[in-house]
Structure formats: C-alpha cells, structure tokens
XYZ file of C-alpha atoms in Angstrom:
597
model
C 0.000 0.000 0.000
C 1.325 3.454 -0.835
C 0.114 7.054 -1.174
C 0.438 9.835 -3.711
C -1.251 13.224 -4.480
C -4.972 13.947 -3.824
C -7.571 11.870 -5.620
C -10.853 13.545 -6.467
C -12.781 10.717 -4.819
C -10.851 10.514 -1.557
C -11.992 12.681 1.340
C -8.531 13.700 2.578
C -5.536 15.095 0.647
C -2.302 13.209 -0.025
C -3.906 9.798 0.610
C -4.551 8.170 -2.773
C -4.126 4.495 -1.969
C -3.210 1.696 -4.383
C -3.229 -2.040 -3.757
C -0.386 -4.503 -3.972
C -2.435 -7.203 -5.693
C 0.318 -9.803 -5.322
C 0.048 -9.719 -1.513
C -3.684 -10.418 -1.371
C -5.383 -13.619 -0.322
C -6.578 -15.271 -3.584
C -10.167 -15.794 -2.412
C -10.515 -12.202 -1.234
C -8.825 -10.950 -4.408
C -11.331 -12.777 -6.615
C -14.221 -11.418 -4.581
C -13.012 -7.818 -4.898
C -12.368 -8.241 -8.630
C -15.908 -9.543 -9.109
C -17.286 -6.524 -7.278
C -15.295 -4.191 -9.551
C -16.531 -5.966 -12.694
C -20.135 -5.829 -11.489
C -19.860 -2.115 -10.793
C -18.044 -1.234 -14.035
C -19.748 -3.571 -16.505
C -23.178 -4.221 -15.034
C -22.417 -7.934 -14.894
C -24.131 -10.508 -12.716
C -22.037 -12.735 -10.471
C -22.502 -16.508 -10.628
C -22.425 -18.541 -7.410
C -19.726 -21.133 -8.026
C -20.323 -23.197 -4.886
C -21.795 -25.968 -7.035
C -19.663 -25.215 -10.092
C -19.924 -21.951 -12.010
C -20.285 -23.544 -15.442
C -17.201 -21.724 -16.802
C -18.604 -18.282 -16.000
C -17.669 -16.147 -13.008
C -19.830 -13.259 -14.185
C -22.049 -12.677 -17.205
C -23.822 -9.800 -18.891
C -26.576 -10.164 -21.481
C -26.444 -6.977 -23.530
C -27.710 -5.751 -26.907
C -24.540 -7.080 -28.584
C -24.938 -10.538 -27.092
C -23.630 -12.428 -24.092
C -20.372 -11.440 -22.383
C -18.709 -13.865 -19.965
C -16.071 -12.691 -17.476
C -13.519 -15.193 -16.156
C -11.692 -14.044 -12.997
C -8.288 -15.482 -12.099
C -6.226 -14.598 -9.018
C -2.848 -15.172 -10.714
C -0.452 -12.367 -9.776
C 2.862 -13.795 -11.121
C 3.847 -14.649 -14.664
C 1.544 -17.337 -16.054
C 2.800 -20.889 -15.810
C 1.941 -23.606 -18.311
C -0.567 -25.070 -15.860
C -2.254 -21.707 -15.339
C -2.471 -21.125 -19.092
C -4.172 -24.503 -19.455
C -6.677 -23.475 -16.763
C -7.526 -20.305 -18.679
C -7.860 -22.216 -21.956
C -10.173 -24.789 -20.344
C -12.356 -22.059 -18.874
C -12.616 -20.390 -22.285
C -13.439 -23.653 -24.058
C -16.070 -24.508 -21.451
C -17.696 -21.093 -21.761
C -17.810 -21.327 -25.566
C -19.240 -24.846 -25.507
C -21.846 -24.247 -22.802
C -22.896 -20.642 -23.410
C -21.749 -19.521 -26.907
C -20.817 -15.991 -25.800
C -20.218 -13.151 -28.229
C -17.463 -11.797 -25.961
C -15.191 -13.398 -23.361
C -13.063 -11.361 -20.943
C -10.173 -12.609 -18.820
C -9.926 -10.453 -15.669
C -6.585 -10.916 -13.931
C -4.344 -8.642 -11.773
C -1.525 -9.039 -14.261
C -0.658 -7.073 -17.401
C 0.495 -9.408 -20.221
C 4.084 -9.734 -21.380
C 4.671 -10.019 -25.157
C 4.885 -13.801 -24.786
C 1.640 -13.952 -22.827
C -0.027 -11.684 -25.345
C 1.087 -13.982 -28.176
C -0.363 -16.939 -26.319
C -3.631 -15.042 -25.839
C -3.706 -14.245 -29.576
C -3.552 -17.987 -30.276
C -6.685 -18.381 -28.160
C -8.328 -15.775 -30.353
C -7.384 -17.825 -33.408
C -8.844 -20.975 -31.859
C -12.171 -19.207 -31.168
C -12.666 -16.844 -34.120
C -16.371 -16.268 -33.425
C -15.755 -14.944 -29.906
C -14.253 -11.521 -29.177
C -11.558 -12.035 -26.489
C -10.256 -9.338 -24.123
C -7.729 -9.153 -21.287
C -8.542 -6.863 -18.326
C -5.231 -6.656 -16.448
C -3.679 -4.783 -13.556
C -3.943 -1.369 -15.208
C -7.680 -1.883 -15.648
C -8.121 -3.063 -12.044
C -6.031 -0.197 -10.619
C -8.201 2.258 -12.519
C -11.403 0.686 -11.231
C -10.346 0.516 -7.589
C -9.049 4.098 -7.501
C -11.109 5.934 -4.888
C -12.858 2.744 -3.736
C -11.612 2.999 -0.186
C -14.403 0.733 0.993
C -12.912 -2.120 -1.037
C -9.375 -1.264 -0.007
C -10.431 -1.327 3.660
C -12.203 -4.620 3.059
C -9.057 -6.129 1.532
C -6.370 -4.750 3.846
C -8.273 -4.912 7.136
C -7.668 -3.103 10.405
C -4.157 -1.871 9.477
C -5.626 0.209 6.684
C -8.093 1.759 9.123
C -5.238 2.789 11.450
C -3.299 4.414 8.607
C -6.364 6.293 7.375
C -7.096 7.557 10.879
C -3.514 8.807 11.088
C -3.997 10.684 7.827
C -7.232 12.110 9.209
C -5.730 13.255 12.511
C -4.479 16.629 11.298
C -7.853 17.340 9.678
C -9.753 16.623 12.906
C -7.523 18.960 14.928
C -7.936 21.849 12.513
C -10.110 24.744 13.732
C -13.563 25.294 12.242
C -13.682 28.767 10.692
C -17.102 28.662 9.022
C -20.245 26.601 8.766
C -19.006 25.450 5.396
C -15.916 23.995 7.097
C -18.170 22.135 9.513
C -20.446 20.754 6.783
C -17.456 19.716 4.679
C -15.912 17.890 7.614
C -19.201 16.115 8.379
C -19.475 15.119 4.726
C -15.880 13.897 4.704
C -16.409 11.863 7.867
C -19.548 10.281 6.448
C -17.689 9.429 3.251
C -14.843 7.932 5.258
C -17.337 5.872 7.266
C -18.544 4.358 4.019
C -15.057 3.017 3.312
C -14.890 0.682 6.316
C -16.947 -2.005 4.581
C -17.805 -2.284 0.882
C -21.191 -3.769 1.771
C -22.556 -1.736 4.683
C -22.380 1.724 6.247
C -23.983 3.587 9.148
C -26.588 6.256 8.338
C -28.826 8.422 10.509
C -32.363 7.926 9.222
C -35.974 8.113 10.315
C -37.238 4.854 11.770
C -40.447 3.582 13.409
C -38.999 4.799 16.725
C -37.749 8.174 15.459
C -34.266 9.221 14.257
C -31.893 6.269 14.593
C -28.520 5.000 13.435
C -29.343 2.504 10.695
C -27.143 -0.134 9.085
C -27.576 0.551 5.359
C -26.601 -1.679 2.446
C -24.093 -0.163 0.004
C -24.637 -2.820 -2.668
C -27.806 -4.620 -3.801
C -26.375 -8.003 -2.834
C -25.059 -6.962 0.594
C -27.518 -9.160 2.487
C -26.322 -12.284 0.667
C -22.680 -11.384 -0.010
C -21.956 -10.256 3.558
C -24.929 -11.155 5.776
C -25.249 -9.611 9.233
C -27.000 -11.534 11.995
C -28.236 -10.514 15.433
C -28.358 -13.402 17.887
C -30.240 -12.735 21.115
C -30.352 -15.147 24.032
C -33.355 -14.681 26.328
C -33.885 -16.055 29.822
C -37.284 -16.160 31.543
C -37.073 -17.254 35.214
C -39.802 -19.627 36.356
C -42.340 -18.241 38.799
C -41.857 -14.626 37.663
C -45.135 -13.151 36.311
C -43.235 -10.436 34.428
C -41.066 -13.100 32.808
C -44.148 -15.094 31.805
C -45.650 -12.000 30.199
C -42.396 -11.161 28.389
C -42.159 -14.732 27.080
C -45.733 -14.536 25.770
C -44.962 -11.221 24.048
C -41.890 -12.738 22.394
C -43.799 -15.829 21.251
C -46.534 -13.672 19.695
C -43.912 -11.608 17.900
C -42.155 -14.699 16.560
C -45.417 -15.796 14.943
C -47.139 -12.519 14.094
C -44.435 -9.832 14.009
C -45.230 -6.269 15.008
C -43.428 -3.903 17.363
C -42.538 -5.184 20.842
C -39.925 -4.427 23.489
C -38.296 -6.936 25.855
C -36.723 -5.633 29.057
C -32.986 -6.145 29.474
C -33.338 -8.267 32.622
C -34.701 -11.059 30.420
C -31.798 -10.788 27.933
C -28.689 -12.816 28.664
C -26.638 -11.828 25.616
C -26.886 -10.024 22.278
C -24.352 -10.727 19.534
C -24.136 -8.735 16.302
C -22.122 -10.789 13.821
C -20.915 -10.034 10.293
C -19.552 -12.443 7.721
C -16.561 -10.281 6.804
C -13.856 -8.816 9.014
C -14.411 -5.366 7.492
C -18.111 -5.280 8.341
C -17.410 -6.613 11.834
C -15.070 -3.646 12.327
C -17.940 -1.419 11.227
C -20.304 -3.048 13.727
C -17.871 -3.144 16.639
C -17.548 -5.801 19.321
C -19.856 -8.757 18.666
C -21.223 -9.114 22.209
C -23.382 -6.319 23.651
C -25.002 -5.524 26.984
C -28.366 -3.831 26.417
C -31.079 -2.302 28.611
C -33.804 -3.630 26.311
C -34.379 -5.069 22.863
C -37.034 -3.673 20.560
C -38.204 -6.082 17.858
C -39.854 -4.530 14.806
C -40.961 -6.311 11.656
C -40.808 -4.041 8.619
C -43.861 -4.531 6.365
C -43.222 -5.813 2.846
C -45.358 -4.356 0.047
C -44.005 -6.428 -2.854
C -46.812 -7.146 -5.382
C -49.273 -5.263 -3.180
C -51.922 -3.892 -2.881
C -54.117 -6.862 -3.684
C -57.612 -5.526 -4.425
C -60.554 -7.852 -3.890
C -64.055 -8.084 -2.430
C -64.894 -9.403 1.025
C -68.332 -10.995 0.816
C -70.568 -12.766 3.291
C -72.173 -15.873 1.813
C -74.276 -18.816 2.949
C -72.607 -21.325 0.641
C -71.445 -24.681 1.987
C -67.929 -24.397 3.429
C -65.166 -25.358 0.994
C -61.811 -26.615 2.297
C -59.475 -23.814 3.303
C -59.262 -21.494 6.292
C -59.429 -22.792 9.804
C -61.260 -20.156 11.812
C -62.030 -16.496 12.347
C -62.690 -14.147 15.242
C -65.753 -12.184 14.081
C -69.135 -11.393 15.599
C -72.134 -13.686 15.443
C -74.728 -10.949 15.656
C -78.050 -12.567 14.869
C -80.024 -15.496 16.129
C -80.855 -18.533 14.012
C -84.535 -17.570 13.831
C -83.901 -14.238 12.107
C -85.346 -14.263 8.560
C -82.845 -14.454 5.696
C -81.860 -11.170 4.103
C -79.375 -9.960 1.541
C -75.842 -10.455 2.823
C -73.379 -7.565 2.524
C -70.010 -7.263 0.819
C -67.317 -4.588 0.948
C -64.320 -3.728 -1.241
C -61.103 -4.806 0.453
C -57.392 -4.329 -0.227
C -54.445 -6.185 1.296
C -51.658 -3.613 1.556
C -48.893 -5.084 3.729
C -47.156 -8.394 4.195
C -45.527 -9.084 7.552
C -42.889 -11.800 7.610
C -42.092 -12.952 11.142
C -39.600 -15.678 12.111
C -42.366 -18.276 12.576
C -45.226 -16.909 10.496
C -46.472 -14.718 7.676
C -49.436 -12.337 7.696
C -51.291 -10.226 5.143
C -53.042 -7.132 6.472
C -55.507 -4.810 4.824
C -58.697 -2.815 5.188
C -61.877 -1.688 3.485
C -61.912 1.748 1.736
C -62.826 3.519 4.986
C -59.817 2.032 6.784
C -62.129 0.988 9.625
C -62.706 -2.682 8.835
C -59.302 -4.257 9.425
C -58.386 -7.748 8.288
C -55.392 -9.931 9.027
C -54.757 -13.317 7.408
C -52.210 -15.168 9.533
C -50.376 -18.311 8.543
C -47.374 -20.309 9.634
C -44.140 -20.667 7.715
C -45.356 -24.087 6.575
C -48.283 -23.632 4.159
C -49.761 -26.940 5.321
C -50.617 -25.310 8.661
C -53.474 -23.358 7.050
C -54.415 -19.768 7.806
C -56.621 -17.785 10.176
C -58.586 -14.604 9.545
C -59.166 -11.933 12.172
C -61.507 -9.005 11.516
C -61.630 -5.976 13.787
C -62.701 -2.342 13.844
C -60.345 0.615 13.991
C -61.231 3.395 16.481
C -64.462 5.116 15.407
C -64.153 8.379 17.348
C -64.230 11.396 15.061
C -65.169 9.409 11.957
C -68.453 10.007 10.153
C -71.318 7.519 10.227
C -71.600 7.219 6.440
C -67.947 6.072 6.361
C -68.280 3.634 9.247
C -71.687 2.125 8.471
C -70.637 -0.323 5.696
C -67.918 -1.838 7.903
C -69.989 -2.118 11.078
C -72.992 -3.433 9.122
C -70.768 -6.120 7.614
C -69.559 -7.242 11.031
C -73.082 -7.174 12.439
C -74.269 -9.484 9.652
C -71.711 -12.211 10.435
C -73.313 -15.199 12.132
C -72.972 -18.978 12.313
C -73.796 -20.606 9.006
C -72.205 -17.863 6.908
C -68.754 -17.684 5.373
C -66.371 -14.825 4.747
C -65.154 -15.024 1.160
C -62.336 -13.036 -0.460
C -62.965 -12.809 -4.206
C -61.559 -11.187 -7.314
C -64.522 -11.019 -9.623
C -65.905 -14.568 -9.747
C -62.652 -16.130 -8.511
C -62.578 -17.155 -4.845
C -59.182 -16.455 -3.270
C -59.932 -17.961 0.141
C -62.820 -18.288 2.586
C -63.424 -18.748 6.311
C -66.216 -19.826 8.624
C -67.876 -16.745 10.139
C -68.564 -18.475 13.440
C -66.539 -17.495 16.463
C -66.311 -14.980 19.243
C -68.439 -11.901 18.615
C -66.981 -8.407 18.590
C -68.150 -6.702 21.775
C -71.307 -4.561 21.380
C -71.348 -4.952 17.596
C -75.168 -4.793 17.403
C -75.261 -1.815 19.743
C -72.620 0.050 17.709
C -74.355 -0.824 14.460
C -77.662 0.623 15.673
C -76.020 3.779 17.038
C -74.055 4.487 13.855
C -77.109 3.853 11.679
C -79.026 6.317 13.872
C -76.253 8.911 13.549
C -76.415 8.615 9.764
C -80.186 9.234 9.836
C -79.578 12.263 12.060
C -76.900 13.836 9.856
C -78.991 13.274 6.720
C -81.935 15.061 8.374
C -79.809 17.956 9.631
C -77.853 18.289 6.386
C -74.583 18.503 8.307
C -71.797 16.116 9.287
C -72.211 14.494 12.696
C -68.934 12.905 13.874
C -69.052 9.763 15.983
C -68.466 10.833 19.624
C -65.322 9.769 21.452
C -67.456 7.854 23.944
C -70.364 6.009 22.290
C -73.718 7.354 23.522
C -75.119 5.414 26.456
C -78.075 5.618 28.802
C -80.359 8.599 28.203
C -78.189 9.950 25.347
C -78.428 6.677 23.441
C -82.164 6.380 24.111
C -82.873 9.870 22.784
C -80.685 9.266 19.702
C -82.516 6.032 18.870
C -85.885 7.737 19.418
C -84.902 10.573 17.065
C -83.759 8.139 14.364
C -86.933 6.047 14.668
C -89.171 9.110 14.459
C -87.320 10.476 11.437
C -87.766 7.146 9.624
C -91.532 7.040 10.319
C -91.739 4.841 13.433
C -92.601 6.229 16.888
C -89.396 6.358 18.888
C -89.612 5.333 22.519
C -88.148 8.043 24.756
C -85.970 6.853 27.667
C -88.109 8.454 30.386
C -91.647 8.148 31.786
C -92.536 11.812 31.788
C -92.168 15.152 30.054
C -91.683 18.678 31.313
C -92.117 21.996 29.566
C -91.582 25.638 30.627
C -94.748 27.744 30.946
C -94.972 31.131 29.253
C -94.966 33.889 31.876
C -98.478 35.070 32.783
C -100.246 32.010 31.361
C -100.133 29.497 34.229
C -103.861 29.855 34.917
C -104.780 29.394 31.255
C -102.720 26.211 31.116
C -104.439 24.782 34.211
C -107.864 25.520 32.789
C -107.073 23.780 29.499
C -105.450 20.594 30.854
C -107.982 18.012 32.103
C -107.580 16.565 35.574
C -107.863 13.034 34.188
C -105.193 11.262 32.120
C -105.228 11.814 28.387
C -103.134 11.904 25.236
C -100.473 14.607 25.023
C -98.836 15.982 21.878
C -96.139 18.635 21.962
C -94.160 19.961 19.000
C -91.205 22.129 20.077
C -89.429 24.306 17.532
C -86.494 21.866 17.781
C -85.795 18.811 19.883
C -82.450 19.222 21.737
C -80.248 16.132 21.314
C -76.959 16.094 23.229
C -74.135 13.802 22.083
C -70.942 14.208 24.047
C -70.115 17.904 24.197
C -72.383 18.894 21.302
C -76.112 19.639 21.335
C -77.990 19.346 18.031
C -81.309 21.114 17.444
C -83.477 18.628 15.560
C -86.528 20.221 13.899
C -89.704 18.543 12.684
C -90.327 16.273 15.693
C -93.054 16.070 18.314
C -93.336 14.410 21.726
C -96.425 12.286 22.120
C -97.972 9.922 24.634
C -101.386 8.227 24.601
C -101.694 8.461 28.386
C -100.256 11.303 30.511
C -101.316 13.374 33.477
C -100.209 16.735 34.883
C -98.582 15.828 38.214
C -97.659 19.228 39.711
C -101.127 20.821 39.447
C -101.243 21.939 43.105
C -97.887 23.709 42.800
C -99.006 25.426 39.614
C -102.325 26.468 41.197
C -100.417 28.296 43.936
C -98.227 30.007 41.362
C -101.291 30.935 39.303
C -102.833 32.607 42.368
C -99.656 34.632 42.932
C -99.639 35.528 39.273
C -103.279 36.693 39.386
C -102.571 38.766 42.501
C -99.666 40.489 40.796
C -97.024 38.970 43.010
C -93.627 38.010 41.462
C -93.592 34.436 40.188
C -90.502 32.334 39.446
C -90.356 30.602 36.048
C -92.758 27.655 36.161
C -92.563 24.216 34.595
C -95.439 21.874 33.755
C -94.623 18.277 34.644
C -96.449 15.386 32.963
C -96.059 11.682 33.811
C -97.097 8.588 31.907
C -99.903 6.611 33.504
C -100.389 2.868 33.497
C -98.460 1.099 30.799
C -98.316 4.137 28.534
C -94.966 5.545 27.395
C -93.634 8.750 25.829
C -92.573 8.789 22.176
C -91.036 10.992 19.528
C -92.958 11.185 16.254
C -92.930 13.296 13.128
C -94.638 16.630 13.775
C -97.966 17.207 11.986
C -99.715 20.482 11.195
C -103.269 19.512 12.241
C -104.002 16.745 14.709
C -107.750 17.218 14.516
C -110.171 16.100 17.227
C -109.976 15.249 20.066
C -106.648 17.149 20.523
C -107.034 20.666 21.924
C -104.398 23.375 22.058
C -102.821 24.015 25.467
C -101.989 27.711 25.969
C -98.927 28.605 27.943
C -96.521 26.046 26.418
C -93.930 27.181 23.859
C -93.640 25.668 20.399
C -96.380 24.287 18.175
C -99.145 22.545 20.179
C-alpha cells in the first residue's frame, strides 16, 4: 500500500491508496475483482459453490452475451495456469456460446503472454476475447476505499485515521468547514466495509442510526445476523408476560420491546472482518431489545371483495374471530359485501401475515399463517377506532360485522374467482349490534340535519343513546320510545292559569311539537326540527304547585319561572314522532306552552 497526491474521490488530501495485488489472499482478491466488474460492466455474479459452469460473471447486452472469467494469478503465467484459462474459455464457448469473453486478472500481459492469448483468439474466431489486467483493475479501484479497507483490514483503518488526525484537529472557521468535515467523515465511514455503512435515518422509533446496504447483494454477499439469548425465570409473572410477548412476535411480528433483565446476551455478527469492524464488538449488553418487523409491500396492494355468503364451506381457512350478531330464527336477508385491499405483508420468524382494510380504513383484516403452508391460515376481523369518523364512512364496515353469524362464510374474491374463505362463526366483537344501531341512527340524524355528525369519542349510552334512537326512529316514520316516563315543559310567563284551565284533571293523550328537539351527544347539542313528543296516556302531576303560582300571578305577586310536569300513567310511554300540522279532534291546544301545540 502506498500514497500519492490527492484523488478527487478521496476525502482527505495526499492519501490516494493503491493495492499490492500480489500480496492479497486469492479468495478475497477474486471477490473484490468480481465486485469491480459488477460495478463497471453491469455484470451478474454466478455462485460457483456448485460449479460456475465456466462463467464467473455474465452480462446479457444488446450485442450478445459477455462472460467474465476471474483469475487470481499475480505472477507470470505458468503452463498449468495457461491450461486453466484455456479450459475455462473452451467450457464457456461450448456451454454458453458468448459473443465476448473477458479474462480479468491482476496481471498485465508480457509479449509472450499476449502472443499466447492471440492464439486463443485464433482458436475461437467467433468470440471476441479481451484481457482486463492490472492497469484496468487499478483504474477501477481508484477511490474505492471501501474495497481497499475490506481487503487490507484493520491496518488500513489505522493508517487512514492517522492521515485524518491533522484534519480533525484543525479549527472550524465557518459553517461550510463544519459541513465539509461532516461530509468527509460520512464518506470515510462508508469506506470501512464495501457492503454496509452507518446512516442516521428516520425509523419507526424516530431518528436512529441505521445499518444501510451499500450494494444490492449486501444481504447475501456479507450477511449480518443478530443473535439474542433470552432467559425467563420460572415463577416470575413479568417473565411469563415477556415470554408470551416474544412468542406472539415470533409468529405474528409487530413492534414489541423486551426488558434487558430477560436478555442474557446479544451478539451482532458479520460475515466479513471489514463489516465486523464497522459493527464493533460482537457481544453487547443492552437495557432492552425492541423487535420490529418491517412490512413488505411487494406485489401489493391486492384488491378484492370481502363478501358474506351462505354457501357450503369449501376446504381452506381454519377459523375467524368475528361477531355472530343474529339469532338462528332471524329471517334471511341480503348479505353484505365490501371492497377490500391487502396492503402489507408481515414476515415474522415463525409466520407470515397479510393485512388490509376496506376503503374507509375501519374494517381491518389480518390473514395469519405459519411458515409451513400446510398449517393453514386464520382470519381476524376488527374495527379501527371510530371516534371522530363520520357515520356514512363507518356504516358499511360495522354493518358487515353485524351481519356475520354462524352458518355464513367470509369469502375473499376477485370477480368470480374465490381467493380464500373462512367460517364466520366465532367470538363476537363486543357490542357490535349496539354500535351498528347507534351508527345507523347517527347517519339518519346527519342526513336530516344536512350537516356532518362525527361519531363521539365515547359512544352514547343511557339517556343519550335512548334519545338518539328515538330521534332516528321518528325520522324514519316509526314512533321512537323516549328513555323516560314523563315530560316537562316551561310555561310562558303570565299564562299558568290558562294552562291549568285547558289541561284536564284526568289522564289523556299529550302531543307537543317544540321548535327543535335538543339532542346532546358528548359535548355537542344538536337542534333537531320537525319532531313532536307524544304519549297516549299522561297526566299533569304538579297541578297543586301550579295552582299556587297561578294565584300569585293573578294577585300580581312576582312568580318564578314555572314548569309543567307530565307523567305517563299505566303502561303508557312517551314517544317521539314526526310533527304534523293539524291533529284534529280530540286534541285541543294548550296555551302557555312554547312551540307548536
């Protein structure tokens, strides 16, 4: 190894490095030469572990096939070595009929060797023969400090650091100096290994130092492995939970973290000495290990239809966790289907999964299988969080889940072609019927109001849910049962006596049409017009209180705002209905109450 002048591709001056090819290990020499040929000529390397078929590299171009034969001979060619070259050429011509054959060797030919090579040209007149020697290799490796570091090992790293020392001690005068030094350091870091380098990139856990491939074949040419040894003490509940988390990840992937007290050792191992220098010491002590499977989107998305059918079960899937929403006595109805797209593939150590969703992104599906296809697959359907979404987006997904029941099958189809299917029996999604009814009611409400009504963070319950369902029923033409056994209404000031005179003392039907029915969902109150409160049997229950207030009112004394309170009698209930303009007999107007009576 020597140095001379500054090379345009080297990050520090006076450090242009050349290789002494004759001192290299033959196996490593051939590997580096192959990498140079691939980079310069676009050739593809051939794995020779089972015999390379007289081709170390090949390139199929517009002018025909070119075969590259790499030899690690660094001294003058002996008779035996010449025979080896001739046999390789003859084998390539016989087996592959190349248009061009190139001998790549770290040796420039002498006149005698060139004459011998010309004889080979004469023997194979239909093949164009070339000799890529030391001059060609020196030109290709110039500036490739990653390959030089790979070949010469740790000693090269020490010498480069010595050359860098003066640069690191120099003062920073400007921001440009700083940026240039950072750029130079990053470039120098890329020379430690020809296959890998460290980069700072965004990751699922934020900015992180990432091991990045420098060549397309890095994972196979110089694989890196992380070997983690876990220990889970018996009788420790935390250890049992950590073991379960790890086992789920091994089968299903995802993003999990294992605490360091359950980790005995972590080893990061590279195949080459250069990459191991890049990685550092193999054994590590860690506070935790985070395991993340990176989704694969090759050949995805896969667009299809998810349909619910009553067909007899064909062979295939082995189970599904979806709701069974309806009883066996419910009459048959049209079964729903939704568009569906699988968008990610998750490959875990012990399993493979496809995940996707319907167009709303709310109906989530995961097809999980083992590494062995004979194990079959499972389908899990679930709902994404609904808060803040709109009912018209969520209704197709929740209606689909609500329709799943024993005796039906979930079928993934592309047109008429069935991709796979699963029995829809299994554990029901909690409250699926309840959610379905609420979301359907919200859609009726927003259509009536002509405005978007987002799904509340907390699903309506109790009185809120009862009023919502009553509103939706009334708007669709069916009396909606209100969740209370009475009604109250403010009395217009000065009209308490008139109200008492007009309301019979015996129970009777009551109809009241306010300007708008107030419906509260979460933190929002909606004014719903066009509705009336009605009961076939109600009675005024605070008549005595109102009589006293009426007397004060008649005497001119101040009267606090009054409220008329009505209660249902017997088995009668209170309902919401569509408001009507004229009820006719026997309904009589009640003065003193606001709204349309």
